Short mmCIF file of C-alpha atoms and ligand atoms in Angstrom, two decimals:
data_model
loop_
_atom_site.label_atom_id
_atom_site.label_comp_id
_atom_site.label_asym_id
_atom_site.label_seq_id
_atom_site.Cartn_x
_atom_site.Cartn_y
_atom_site.Cartn_z
CA MET A 1 5.53 -25.34 -19.35
CA ALA A 2 4.49 -22.03 -17.59
CA GLY A 3 1.04 -21.29 -16.68
CA ILE A 4 -1.01 -19.15 -14.09
CA ALA A 5 -1.07 -19.34 -10.15
CA VAL A 6 -4.55 -18.17 -8.82
CA VAL A 7 -4.14 -16.76 -5.21
CA THR A 8 -7.03 -16.09 -2.96
CA GLY A 9 -6.52 -13.60 -0.31
CA ALA A 10 -3.49 -12.34 -2.13
CA SER A 11 -3.86 -8.80 -0.37
CA SER A 12 -2.44 -9.62 2.95
CA GLY A 13 -0.47 -11.43 5.24
CA VAL A 14 0.35 -14.86 4.03
CA GLY A 15 -1.39 -14.45 0.63
CA ARG A 16 0.49 -11.73 -0.24
CA GLU A 17 3.51 -13.26 0.78
CA PHE A 18 2.81 -15.95 -1.84
CA VAL A 19 2.45 -13.83 -4.41
CA ARG A 20 5.85 -12.31 -3.83
CA GLN A 21 7.36 -15.51 -3.49
CA LEU A 22 5.77 -16.90 -6.53
CA ASP A 23 6.73 -13.72 -8.25
CA HIS A 24 10.11 -14.50 -7.61
CA GLY A 25 10.23 -17.72 -9.07
CA ALA A 26 9.66 -19.96 -5.94
CA GLY A 27 7.19 -22.19 -8.16
CA GLY A 28 8.76 -22.31 -11.37
CA PRO A 29 7.90 -20.13 -14.23
CA LEU A 30 4.43 -18.21 -14.75
CA ASP A 31 2.73 -16.67 -17.36
CA GLU A 32 0.34 -14.77 -14.55
CA LEU A 33 -0.43 -14.43 -11.51
CA TRP A 34 -4.22 -13.90 -10.78
CA VAL A 35 -4.94 -12.45 -7.31
CA VAL A 36 -8.22 -12.69 -5.36
CA ALA A 37 -9.60 -10.56 -2.49
CA ARG A 38 -11.87 -8.27 -1.68
CA SER A 39 -9.80 -5.03 -1.30
CA ALA A 40 -9.19 -3.82 -5.42
CA ASP A 41 -6.99 -0.95 -4.38
CA LYS A 42 -4.34 -3.16 -2.45
CA LEU A 43 -4.71 -5.93 -5.15
CA GLU A 44 -3.89 -3.01 -7.85
CA ALA A 45 -0.80 -1.50 -5.40
CA ILE A 46 0.67 -5.46 -5.76
CA SER A 47 0.19 -6.00 -9.33
CA GLU A 48 2.08 -2.79 -9.65
CA GLN A 49 5.15 -4.44 -7.66
CA CYS A 50 5.14 -7.67 -9.57
CA GLN A 51 7.49 -8.78 -12.29
CA THR A 52 4.87 -11.15 -13.43
CA PRO A 53 1.80 -10.15 -15.60
CA VAL A 54 -0.77 -9.82 -12.72
CA ARG A 55 -4.58 -10.17 -12.84
CA VAL A 56 -6.74 -8.69 -10.20
CA PHE A 57 -10.08 -10.29 -9.10
CA ALA A 58 -11.73 -7.78 -6.82
CA LEU A 59 -14.06 -10.29 -5.44
CA ASP A 60 -16.13 -11.39 -2.30
CA LEU A 61 -15.67 -15.11 -1.76
CA LEU A 62 -18.74 -14.98 0.54
CA GLU A 63 -20.85 -14.04 -2.67
CA GLU A 64 -21.65 -17.01 -5.29
CA SER A 65 -21.44 -14.80 -8.06
CA SER A 66 -17.57 -13.97 -7.57
CA TYR A 67 -17.43 -18.09 -8.58
CA GLU A 68 -19.16 -17.18 -11.82
CA SER A 69 -16.57 -14.39 -12.71
CA LEU A 70 -13.65 -16.81 -11.86
CA ARG A 71 -15.34 -19.99 -13.88
CA ASP A 72 -15.57 -17.31 -16.65
CA ALA A 73 -11.84 -16.29 -16.62
CA LEU A 74 -10.83 -19.46 -16.43
CA ASP A 75 -12.84 -20.87 -19.36
CA ASP A 76 -11.48 -17.96 -21.38
CA GLN A 77 -7.88 -18.52 -21.15
CA GLU A 78 -5.52 -21.29 -22.55
CA GLU A 79 -2.65 -21.61 -20.00
CA PRO A 80 -2.82 -24.26 -17.45
CA VAL A 81 -3.07 -23.41 -13.68
CA GLN A 82 -0.28 -24.38 -12.06
CA TRP A 83 -0.89 -23.20 -8.48
CA LEU A 84 -4.27 -22.48 -6.65
CA ILE A 85 -3.45 -21.10 -3.44
CA ASN A 86 -6.47 -20.90 -0.79
CA SER A 87 -4.98 -18.31 1.44
CA ALA A 88 -8.10 -16.11 2.08
CA GLY A 89 -9.77 -17.01 5.57
CA PHE A 90 -10.44 -15.61 8.88
CA GLY A 91 -10.90 -16.45 12.84
CA LYS A 92 -12.95 -15.43 15.89
CA PHE A 93 -11.38 -16.22 19.31
CA GLY A 94 -13.92 -16.21 22.16
CA SER A 95 -16.15 -18.74 23.47
CA PHE A 96 -19.33 -20.30 20.90
CA ASP A 97 -22.09 -18.32 21.90
CA ALA A 98 -20.39 -15.16 22.26
CA ILE A 99 -19.19 -15.00 18.64
CA PRO A 100 -22.26 -13.61 16.36
CA GLU A 101 -23.89 -16.13 14.44
CA GLU A 102 -23.38 -14.73 11.37
CA ALA A 103 -19.31 -14.36 12.11
CA ASN A 104 -19.31 -18.16 12.79
CA ALA A 105 -21.59 -18.83 9.51
CA ASN A 106 -19.17 -16.84 7.59
CA MET A 107 -16.04 -18.63 9.25
CA VAL A 108 -17.22 -21.77 7.67
CA ARG A 109 -18.24 -19.80 4.20
CA LEU A 110 -15.02 -18.71 3.62
CA ASN A 111 -12.55 -21.47 4.88
CA CYS A 112 -14.42 -24.27 3.79
CA LEU A 113 -16.99 -23.51 1.23
CA ALA A 114 -14.77 -21.09 -0.75
CA VAL A 115 -12.07 -23.63 -1.03
CA VAL A 116 -14.28 -26.23 -2.17
CA GLU A 117 -15.47 -24.01 -5.12
CA THR A 118 -11.80 -22.48 -6.04
CA ILE A 119 -10.65 -26.42 -6.29
CA TYR A 120 -13.80 -27.13 -8.03
CA HIS A 121 -13.46 -24.49 -10.93
CA CYS A 122 -9.85 -24.44 -11.17
CA LEU A 123 -9.27 -28.36 -11.34
CA PRO A 124 -10.61 -28.96 -14.80
CA HIS A 125 -7.76 -26.30 -16.14
CA MET A 126 -4.90 -28.23 -13.79
CA VAL A 127 -2.62 -30.72 -15.52
CA SER A 128 0.28 -33.04 -14.38
CA GLY A 129 2.22 -31.26 -12.14
CA SER A 130 -0.15 -28.48 -11.20
CA ARG A 131 -0.40 -28.07 -7.20
CA ILE A 132 -3.09 -26.55 -4.72
CA VAL A 133 -2.05 -25.06 -1.40
CA ASN A 134 -4.46 -24.63 1.40
CA MET A 135 -3.96 -22.96 4.58
CA ALA A 136 -5.29 -24.83 7.45
CA SER A 137 -3.80 -24.17 10.61
CA ILE A 138 -2.42 -26.01 13.77
CA ALA A 139 -6.14 -25.50 15.10
CA GLY A 140 -6.99 -28.19 12.58
CA LEU A 141 -4.64 -30.76 13.92
CA ILE A 142 -5.37 -29.56 17.75
CA PRO A 143 -8.85 -28.90 18.62
CA GLN A 144 -8.95 -25.59 20.24
CA PRO A 145 -11.87 -24.54 22.21
CA GLY A 146 -12.04 -20.64 22.53
CA LEU A 147 -11.51 -20.68 18.92
CA SER A 148 -14.05 -23.73 17.77
CA THR A 149 -15.71 -22.93 14.86
CA TYR A 150 -11.94 -21.80 13.15
CA SER A 151 -10.59 -25.01 14.44
CA ALA A 152 -13.17 -27.18 13.01
CA THR A 153 -13.22 -25.22 9.85
CA LYS A 154 -9.39 -25.93 9.59
CA ARG A 155 -9.88 -29.63 10.20
CA PHE A 156 -12.09 -29.77 7.16
CA VAL A 157 -9.24 -28.08 5.14
CA LEU A 158 -6.80 -30.46 6.32
CA ASP A 159 -8.92 -33.40 5.72
CA LEU A 160 -9.98 -32.00 2.11
CA SER A 161 -6.49 -31.65 1.16
CA ARG A 162 -5.64 -35.10 2.23
CA THR A 163 -7.89 -36.88 0.65
CA LEU A 164 -7.95 -34.82 -2.56
CA ASP A 165 -4.24 -35.34 -2.56
CA TYR A 166 -4.68 -39.16 -2.31
CA GLU A 167 -7.54 -38.94 -4.92
CA LEU A 168 -5.74 -36.66 -7.52
CA GLY A 169 -1.71 -38.25 -6.92
CA PRO A 170 -2.22 -40.42 -9.75
CA VAL A 171 -2.98 -37.93 -12.00
CA GLY A 172 0.22 -36.10 -11.00
CA ILE A 173 -1.45 -33.28 -9.10
CA HIS A 174 -1.19 -33.07 -5.41
CA VAL A 175 -2.79 -30.85 -2.46
CA THR A 176 -0.95 -29.34 0.45
CA ALA A 177 -2.44 -28.36 3.84
CA VAL A 178 -0.50 -25.73 5.35
CA CYS A 179 -0.42 -25.72 9.35
CA PRO A 180 1.12 -22.76 10.85
CA LYS A 181 0.86 -21.51 14.38
CA PHE A 182 -0.36 -17.84 14.77
CA MET A 183 1.44 -15.42 12.23
CA ASP A 184 1.07 -11.48 12.97
CA THR A 185 -0.65 -10.73 9.84
CA GLY A 186 -4.18 -8.90 9.44
CA PHE A 187 -5.53 -12.02 10.80
CA LEU A 188 -5.27 -10.75 14.42
CA ASN A 189 -6.44 -6.96 13.53
CA ASP A 190 -9.84 -8.05 14.34
CA PRO A 191 -10.03 -11.46 16.04
CA GLY A 192 -12.98 -11.09 18.71
CA ASP A 193 -12.20 -12.07 22.38
CA GLN A 194 -8.61 -10.09 23.55
CA ARG A 195 -8.33 -12.16 26.31
CA GLN A 196 -8.49 -15.34 24.53
CA VAL A 197 -5.90 -13.90 21.68
CA ARG A 198 -3.40 -13.16 24.75
CA ARG A 199 -3.87 -16.56 26.13
CA MET A 200 -3.50 -18.54 23.05
CA THR A 201 -0.86 -16.65 21.36
CA THR A 202 1.64 -17.50 24.32
CA ILE A 203 2.52 -20.55 21.90
CA GLY A 204 4.60 -17.65 19.79
CA PHE A 205 4.71 -16.61 16.11
CA GLU A 206 6.22 -17.73 13.01
CA LYS A 207 6.70 -15.33 9.83
CA PRO A 208 4.96 -15.64 6.94
CA GLU A 209 7.89 -15.62 4.69
CA ASP A 210 8.92 -19.09 6.53
CA VAL A 211 5.55 -20.20 6.24
CA VAL A 212 5.26 -19.23 2.76
CA ARG A 213 8.81 -20.91 1.99
CA LYS A 214 8.14 -24.08 3.82
CA ALA A 215 4.67 -24.47 2.13
CA LEU A 216 5.77 -23.85 -1.48
CA HIS A 217 8.48 -26.58 -0.59
CA ALA A 218 6.22 -29.39 0.54
CA ALA A 219 3.98 -28.47 -2.16
CA VAL A 220 6.77 -29.32 -4.81
CA LEU A 221 7.61 -32.32 -3.24
CA GLY A 222 3.73 -33.40 -3.10
CA ARG A 223 3.63 -33.66 0.40
CA SER A 224 -0.38 -33.41 1.73
CA THR A 225 0.34 -32.19 5.07
CA CYS A 226 3.01 -29.05 6.37
CA VAL A 227 3.23 -28.46 9.56
CA THR A 228 5.62 -25.25 9.43
CA SER A 229 7.22 -25.40 13.03
CA PRO A 230 8.97 -28.28 15.06
CA ASP A 231 7.32 -27.31 18.60
CA MET A 232 3.68 -27.70 16.77
CA ALA A 233 4.54 -30.79 14.71
CA ALA A 234 5.61 -32.74 18.51
CA ALA A 235 2.16 -31.07 20.14
CA ALA A 236 0.47 -32.49 16.88
CA LEU A 237 1.53 -35.42 17.50
CA LEU A 238 0.90 -35.71 21.13
CA ALA A 239 -2.54 -34.80 20.06
CA LYS A 240 -2.52 -37.61 18.09
CA ILE A 241 -2.23 -40.07 20.57
CA LEU A 242 -3.73 -38.62 23.34
CA PRO A 243 -7.59 -38.30 24.43
CA ALA A 244 -8.92 -35.03 22.75
CA ASN A 245 -10.53 -34.22 26.45
CA LEU A 246 -6.75 -34.14 27.97
CA VAL A 247 -5.25 -32.49 25.14
CA MET A 248 -7.92 -29.61 25.49
CA LYS A 249 -7.50 -29.77 29.38
CA GLY A 250 -3.90 -29.71 28.85
CA GLN A 251 -3.79 -26.83 26.40
CA ASP A 252 -5.79 -24.74 28.93
CA LEU A 253 -3.67 -25.02 31.99
CA LEU A 254 -0.32 -24.66 29.76
CA PHE A 255 -2.13 -21.04 28.16
CA THR A 256 -3.08 -20.00 31.79
CA ALA A 257 0.30 -20.99 33.11
CA ARG A 258 2.25 -19.04 30.21
CA ALA A 259 -0.58 -16.00 30.06
CA GLY A 260 0.38 -15.71 34.13
CA GLU A 261 -3.64 -15.58 35.10
N1 LIG B 1 -2.30 -15.26 10.69
C1 LIG B 1 -2.24 -16.21 11.57
O1 LIG B 1 -2.38 -16.38 12.85
C2 LIG B 1 -2.80 -17.80 11.01
C3 LIG B 1 -2.39 -19.09 11.66
C4 LIG B 1 -2.86 -20.37 11.04
C5 LIG B 1 -3.36 -20.00 9.58
N2 LIG B 1 -4.03 -18.72 9.07
C6 LIG B 1 -5.00 -19.07 8.13
O2 LIG B 1 -3.63 -18.30 6.97
C7 LIG B 1 -4.34 -17.74 5.94
C8 LIG B 1 -4.23 -16.32 5.46
O3 LIG B 1 -4.44 -15.24 6.99
P1 LIG B 1 -3.62 -14.51 7.19
O4 LIG B 1 -2.60 -14.39 8.46
O5 LIG B 1 -2.87 -13.87 5.70
O6 LIG B 1 -4.41 -13.02 7.76
P2 LIG B 1 -5.15 -11.53 6.84
O7 LIG B 1 -3.87 -11.01 6.67
O8 LIG B 1 -6.46 -11.20 7.39
O9 LIG B 1 -5.67 -12.01 5.33
C9 LIG B 1 -6.76 -12.67 4.72
C10 LIG B 1 -6.91 -12.65 3.27
O10 LIG B 1 -8.16 -13.07 2.89
C11 LIG B 1 -9.05 -12.36 2.13
N3 LIG B 1 -10.39 -12.29 2.44
C12 LIG B 1 -10.98 -11.93 3.69
N4 LIG B 1 -12.32 -12.13 3.43
C13 LIG B 1 -12.31 -12.34 2.06
C14 LIG B 1 -13.74 -12.68 1.49
N5 LIG B 1 -14.97 -12.62 1.99
N6 LIG B 1 -13.61 -12.49 0.30
C15 LIG B 1 -12.19 -12.84 -0.29
N7 LIG B 1 -11.05 -12.33 -0.01
C16 LIG B 1 -11.26 -12.24 1.89
C17 LIG B 1 -8.49 -10.96 2.80
O11 LIG B 1 -8.57 -9.78 1.73
P3 LIG B 1 -9.63 -8.21 1.45
O12 LIG B 1 -10.03 -8.34 3.06
O13 LIG B 1 -9.17 -7.29 0.75
O14 LIG B 1 -10.76 -9.48 1.14
C18 LIG B 1 -7.01 -11.20 3.05
O15 LIG B 1 -6.38 -11.06 1.68
C19 LIG B 1 -6.24 -17.86 6.72
O16 LIG B 1 -7.04 -19.14 6.02
C20 LIG B 1 -6.11 -18.03 7.85
O17 LIG B 1 -6.98 -18.56 8.41
C21 LIG B 1 -3.61 -17.69 9.75
#
């Protein structure tokens, strides 16, 4: 059975790449792609490039009313939601108190609450075989001073995904948290403290196309966590074993050495 794919954060970066790969059939046959973000112009342009029929939802997921639009649209259609991809999100670098209060709060609202809300509204329309993919981050597995609120939001996404995957597994629905390192996307357009960005990105970048390919593969297999690069998988394993303070100190020393400070 075909169905629909709902992709948040579809106007840019990873979300845009999910739309591209789903449109090319990477997630199986689809009746429609529903693309969600604030930028209507970008979503319209994407819809013109897709083979699959696209429905544009120009919504701000920080607004409560956006979920009513999504819920009403879901209630009005008969096809199941085969894929829900939660990719909308942002992060601000810098020490906690240097990041404006609103930015810290909005990180929690978008990266955590919007994920809960979209799952809540899509789940009644899902069937056995449906998949939820949530963009977490390696920052959810390894605590990141200098990116503290963001890191905590991604830990939330990771735990929500793992527990929901366990709960929904018996009805054939799986939830995957995707944990990449950095990608050169809109994420780094207005990131806050540039020195912190320079230090932290010394761990290197992944390509959105590789991350999305691995994420869809992990989701099809029903894996609850997908760490997309081998070096970060090893780092995450170390972080599991070592005390958190030691992990954070080690990272700090590594970033300082790599950034040549
Ligand atoms: N890039 C990285 O280094 C990296 C690493 C690990 C994890 N991630 C995670 O991957 C996900 C995708 O990030 P990305 O790299 O693709 O960044 P991006 O290029 O900046 O894309 C973010 C997307 O979220 C949408 N968005 C932002 N605020 C929104 C709002 N209030 N309501 C609705 N949509 C909103 C943006 O569209 P509009 O502006 O049109 O609304 C855009 O489509 C995020 O969850 C991010 O935390 C990124």
